[in-house]
XYZ file of C-alpha atoms in Angstrom:
371
model
C 79.787 -24.284 127.958
C 82.768 -22.162 129.049
C 82.313 -20.611 132.474
C 82.950 -16.936 131.611
C 79.890 -14.779 130.866
C 79.776 -11.240 129.472
C 77.964 -9.057 132.004
C 76.539 -6.131 130.041
C 76.123 -3.764 132.966
C 79.367 -1.810 132.446
C 79.848 -1.455 128.700
C 82.480 0.575 126.825
C 81.244 4.151 126.605
C 82.090 7.240 124.589
C 81.357 10.869 125.276
C 78.266 12.285 123.614
C 78.081 15.611 121.844
C 77.870 18.730 123.981
C 74.857 18.548 126.230
C 74.205 14.914 125.291
C 74.454 11.785 127.434
C 77.312 9.349 127.032
C 76.583 6.538 124.595
C 77.719 2.940 124.277
C 80.808 2.684 122.085
C 79.358 0.303 119.494
C 82.639 -0.045 117.604
C 84.507 -1.234 120.687
C 81.561 -3.358 121.830
C 81.500 -5.057 118.406
C 85.191 -5.811 118.733
C 84.743 -7.275 122.217
C 81.778 -9.429 121.175
C 83.698 -10.725 118.165
C 86.652 -11.773 120.335
C 84.390 -13.300 122.954
C 82.557 -15.495 120.451
C 85.704 -16.270 118.482
C 87.256 -17.851 121.580
C 84.257 -20.068 122.266
C 82.412 -17.985 124.887
C 78.732 -17.287 124.243
C 76.860 -16.168 127.392
C 75.564 -12.573 127.618
C 73.713 -11.062 130.591
C 71.656 -7.871 130.557
C 68.704 -6.172 132.262
C 66.220 -3.502 131.232
C 67.820 -0.771 133.335
C 71.492 -1.498 132.653
C 73.565 1.380 131.253
C 70.609 3.767 131.709
C 68.453 1.535 129.527
C 71.011 1.260 126.709
C 72.292 -2.278 127.332
C 69.482 -4.227 125.631
C 69.610 -1.887 122.640
C 73.387 -2.200 122.346
C 73.129 -5.992 122.366
C 70.538 -5.823 119.600
C 72.818 -3.736 117.389
C 76.175 -5.354 118.200
C 75.245 -8.988 118.843
C 71.756 -9.932 117.673
C 71.901 -8.203 114.281
C 75.379 -9.551 113.564
C 75.149 -13.205 114.630
C 72.651 -16.060 114.207
C 70.471 -16.714 117.257
C 72.039 -20.103 117.952
C 75.493 -18.493 118.304
C 74.823 -16.992 121.719
C 72.954 -17.401 124.994
C 71.096 -14.296 126.169
C 69.833 -13.638 129.691
C 67.501 -10.780 130.641
C 65.635 -9.961 133.836
C 62.276 -8.891 135.217
C 63.101 -5.839 137.332
C 60.631 -4.750 139.990
C 61.247 -1.029 139.375
C 59.650 -1.271 135.928
C 56.224 -2.606 136.888
C 53.726 -1.747 139.584
C 50.981 -4.269 138.889
C 50.411 -7.622 137.231
C 49.040 -6.141 134.003
C 52.335 -4.359 133.312
C 54.572 -7.455 133.339
C 53.780 -8.878 129.896
C 54.072 -5.513 128.093
C 57.412 -4.971 129.835
C 58.601 -8.402 128.735
C 57.517 -7.782 125.135
C 59.359 -4.458 125.197
C 62.504 -6.258 126.353
C 62.220 -8.744 123.484
C 61.786 -5.845 121.076
C 64.705 -3.888 122.541
C 66.994 -6.911 122.344
C 65.703 -7.885 118.902
C 65.064 -11.536 119.809
C 62.050 -13.862 119.890
C 63.045 -15.543 123.155
C 65.472 -15.294 126.072
C 67.510 -18.323 127.030
C 67.324 -17.341 130.704
C 64.910 -14.897 132.315
C 65.617 -13.989 135.928
C 63.521 -12.400 138.644
C 65.868 -9.496 139.294
C 67.499 -8.397 142.575
C 65.306 -10.713 144.601
C 65.073 -10.118 148.336
C 62.370 -10.739 150.917
C 60.416 -7.548 150.154
C 60.636 -7.854 146.376
C 59.592 -11.496 146.597
C 56.303 -10.424 148.143
C 55.713 -8.054 145.233
C 56.514 -10.763 142.672
C 54.082 -13.128 144.390
C 51.371 -10.467 144.699
C 51.677 -9.634 140.999
C 51.687 -13.337 139.997
C 55.036 -12.831 138.301
C 56.087 -16.458 138.667
C 52.877 -17.646 137.011
C 53.316 -15.193 134.140
C 56.913 -16.223 133.570
C 55.893 -19.887 133.566
C 53.313 -19.068 130.881
C 55.981 -17.291 128.844
C 58.148 -20.385 129.076
C 55.261 -22.562 127.877
C 54.892 -20.181 124.913
C 58.570 -20.666 124.026
C 59.566 -17.083 124.832
C 61.755 -18.173 127.754
C 63.921 -21.300 127.879
C 64.874 -21.249 131.579
C 63.486 -19.430 134.645
C 65.812 -18.101 137.321
C 66.483 -15.696 140.165
C 69.013 -12.922 140.605
C 69.312 -12.939 144.377
C 70.436 -10.424 147.043
C 69.440 -11.445 150.555
C 70.154 -13.930 153.319
C 70.338 -17.679 152.738
C 67.153 -18.371 154.693
C 65.200 -16.152 152.294
C 66.653 -17.969 149.291
C 65.642 -21.309 150.771
C 62.110 -20.059 151.360
C 61.801 -18.948 147.745
C 63.247 -22.144 146.273
C 60.984 -24.229 148.462
C 57.900 -22.293 147.326
C 58.940 -21.869 143.679
C 60.199 -25.251 142.418
C 60.080 -24.061 138.788
C 63.133 -21.859 139.377
C 65.915 -23.557 137.416
C 69.004 -21.403 138.095
C 70.082 -18.909 140.747
C 72.382 -15.927 140.249
C 74.134 -14.905 143.474
C 76.813 -12.474 144.545
C 79.806 -14.691 145.192
C 83.479 -13.858 145.656
C 86.265 -14.691 148.059
C 85.800 -11.480 150.053
C 82.069 -12.090 150.647
C 82.436 -15.838 151.225
C 81.528 -15.627 154.920
C 80.295 -12.034 155.072
C 77.343 -11.954 157.534
C 75.395 -9.439 155.422
C 75.752 -11.190 152.073
C 76.248 -14.831 153.081
C 77.790 -15.862 149.764
C 78.738 -19.379 150.713
C 75.548 -20.036 152.672
C 73.539 -19.029 149.600
C 75.720 -21.289 147.471
C 74.993 -24.159 149.868
C 71.238 -23.562 149.516
C 71.639 -23.832 145.747
C 73.475 -27.109 146.260
C 70.731 -28.375 148.561
C 68.031 -27.662 145.965
C 70.242 -28.751 143.050
C 70.162 -25.364 141.315
C 73.037 -24.385 139.004
C 74.707 -21.144 140.098
C 75.497 -18.019 138.086
C 78.002 -15.755 139.839
C 77.755 -11.964 139.794
C 80.211 -9.502 141.352
C 83.150 -11.941 141.314
C 85.597 -9.036 141.726
C 83.260 -7.180 144.105
C 82.890 -4.044 142.013
C 86.665 -3.784 141.502
C 87.636 -4.226 145.161
C 89.437 -7.500 144.379
C 91.460 -5.792 141.661
C 92.327 -2.654 143.628
C 93.754 -4.641 146.525
C 96.016 -3.447 149.353
C 99.705 -3.634 148.463
C 100.317 -6.507 150.872
C 97.603 -8.554 149.182
C 98.929 -7.734 145.725
C 102.359 -8.935 146.788
C 100.984 -12.266 147.944
C 99.363 -12.880 144.560
C 102.279 -11.566 142.524
C 104.792 -13.663 144.447
C 102.754 -16.749 143.631
C 102.386 -15.908 139.931
C 103.618 -12.649 138.431
C 101.881 -13.332 135.116
C 98.350 -13.617 136.530
C 96.111 -10.563 136.955
C 94.388 -9.892 140.262
C 91.039 -10.267 138.496
C 92.023 -13.746 137.334
C 92.259 -14.999 140.908
C 88.829 -13.609 141.753
C 87.083 -15.081 138.722
C 88.885 -18.441 138.771
C 88.064 -18.757 142.479
C 84.336 -18.582 141.746
C 84.545 -20.824 138.695
C 86.286 -23.508 140.758
C 83.125 -24.278 142.738
C 81.374 -27.328 141.323
C 77.826 -25.941 141.220
C 78.905 -22.735 139.443
C 78.229 -22.964 135.713
C 78.776 -19.290 134.815
C 80.821 -16.389 136.203
C 79.841 -12.951 134.926
C 82.444 -10.303 134.273
C 81.380 -6.725 133.581
C 83.968 -5.994 130.918
C 84.183 -2.425 129.635
C 87.493 -2.465 127.731
C 89.180 -4.703 125.183
C 92.068 -5.115 127.615
C 89.769 -6.533 130.302
C 88.271 -8.855 127.709
C 91.650 -10.160 126.593
C 92.772 -10.731 130.175
C 89.626 -12.705 131.023
C 89.799 -14.778 127.844
C 93.444 -15.560 128.498
C 92.881 -17.470 131.738
C 89.316 -18.737 131.141
C 89.781 -20.181 127.651
C 91.469 -23.239 129.147
C 90.130 -22.936 132.690
C 92.237 -24.394 135.496
C 90.577 -24.781 138.917
C 92.132 -23.281 142.022
C 94.974 -25.093 143.725
C 95.130 -25.678 147.466
C 97.844 -23.043 147.723
C 95.706 -20.488 145.885
C 92.803 -21.128 148.263
C 95.161 -20.512 151.187
C 96.356 -17.221 149.674
C 92.875 -15.776 149.085
C 91.760 -16.930 152.536
C 94.605 -14.843 153.937
C 93.648 -11.861 151.761
C 90.039 -12.147 152.934
C 91.195 -11.699 156.503
C 93.240 -8.656 155.463
C 90.220 -7.051 153.830
C 88.076 -7.632 156.899
C 90.408 -5.375 158.823
C 89.936 -2.447 156.458
C 87.486 0.381 157.044
C 85.767 0.334 153.648
C 82.209 0.822 152.461
C 81.333 -2.470 150.734
C 79.571 -0.871 147.753
C 79.629 -2.776 144.435
C 78.451 0.213 142.328
C 75.278 -1.510 141.090
C 73.663 1.978 141.111
C 70.203 0.812 142.149
C 70.270 3.467 144.884
C 70.696 6.308 142.387
C 67.320 5.650 140.771
C 65.636 5.994 144.162
C 67.442 9.106 145.414
C 65.245 12.250 145.288
C 68.370 14.453 145.567
C 70.218 12.784 142.654
C 73.216 11.923 144.803
C 75.722 9.718 142.880
C 76.069 7.476 145.916
C 78.408 4.743 144.543
C 80.826 7.337 143.158
C 80.946 9.169 146.471
C 81.522 5.903 148.330
C 84.378 5.138 145.929
C 85.938 8.500 146.789
C 85.539 7.714 150.467
C 87.152 4.288 150.136
C 90.049 5.700 148.147
C 90.616 8.374 150.745
C 90.422 5.947 153.668
C 92.217 2.974 152.177
C 94.864 4.554 149.980
C 95.036 8.132 151.334
C 94.222 8.992 147.751
C 95.484 12.499 147.046
C 92.994 13.260 144.243
C 89.815 11.780 145.729
C 88.612 15.263 146.708
C 89.020 16.407 143.114
C 86.971 13.439 141.903
C 84.361 14.163 144.539
C 83.956 17.601 142.963
C 83.646 16.035 139.509
C 81.016 13.512 140.602
C 78.889 16.078 142.440
C 79.032 18.737 139.724
C 75.391 19.358 138.884
C 74.290 16.560 141.201
C 73.650 16.095 144.895
C 76.435 16.054 147.467
C 76.536 13.734 150.446
C 75.425 16.673 152.597
C 72.224 16.946 150.532
C 70.920 13.613 151.845
C 67.467 14.071 153.426
C 67.626 10.614 155.062
C 64.459 9.365 153.378
C 65.879 5.830 153.317
C 64.695 4.936 149.806
C 68.238 4.016 148.792
C 68.559 1.482 151.595
C 65.408 -0.407 150.576
C 66.970 -1.351 147.211
C 70.614 -1.816 148.240
C 71.664 -5.443 147.512
C 74.498 -5.076 150.040
C 72.118 -3.920 152.809
C 74.349 -0.930 153.516
C 73.371 1.776 156.004
C 73.707 4.321 153.233
C 72.371 7.287 155.205
C 74.976 6.816 157.921
C 77.742 6.370 155.370
C 76.719 9.517 153.504
C 77.040 11.422 156.753
C 80.605 10.106 157.107
C 81.377 10.972 153.491
C 80.017 14.464 153.990
C 82.232 14.909 157.033
C 85.304 14.283 154.891
C 84.436 15.978 151.611
C 81.831 18.677 152.320
C 83.946 20.744 154.686
C 83.766 24.441 153.909
């Protein structure tokens, strides 16, 4: 199995008709899927809430209806936001099968697992239900999508030996980050002999939109390689990693990823040294480490587009971006501004990065909400 997976969280989109929501660009998605499969890649990752609930449906139309089931590997997830009690888990799962148009999922992951969510999964007997679904042939492999400290991951793997794979946030910027503990989580997976799926290898675009000094280091080493290629190849070079997800939303991104992952070459010692140096550069920057997963938006009672506003903030702080204020106006048009935050804290309970979102919104407001 090739190590590049298609993360279907950021799909190609097209504008809807006036007053209508944006829709997945099926024509472009078809083209990307065709190229992906043509080059020998076959792993697709989705979840019930991705792309405002459109991801599963898009995969049904563009992948499942167009290719035999054995041509691809499909991963979906059990997301805590979509059930409140045990009795709602099976109907949710059946709806996901229906949406995706398949009779089984190759991998089914307990989504966005942290200490608090784990308690809910246990209380609702989610692990038992998923094991039953596997026995019925509706799931091939059980896994976790994990966002917490390494000690929590170890607790879960110790108590849930049926977990077969673990999906973690892993990239060279977060390698030793004390909030995310990428490498420590990887080591726990090694300890319990669990294959690793990597999410956020480019850290929501941060490892593509690098400081100029960092870009120069990479370009001087190899002018032909994209910045994304270093981030993804870095993750794929770790022995326990069997899949690195890339959230590709354009044909160009697809072609770039295919180009360097078709015949994958592990990192060299010199490349490790370069990204270690870049990691230290990034630590010195005053950025909000948001990966734009958008979980916070669903929880916000004021409809504040938090990741977009954080992106404006980072652009303003890091690059002195001249048009970030204009984009701030675009993102908040008809939605909440940073100043509208009522500090309820709901966003922080679901943030995989454990960001102090309320404090950051106050900083953002201080820059962009001046009258």
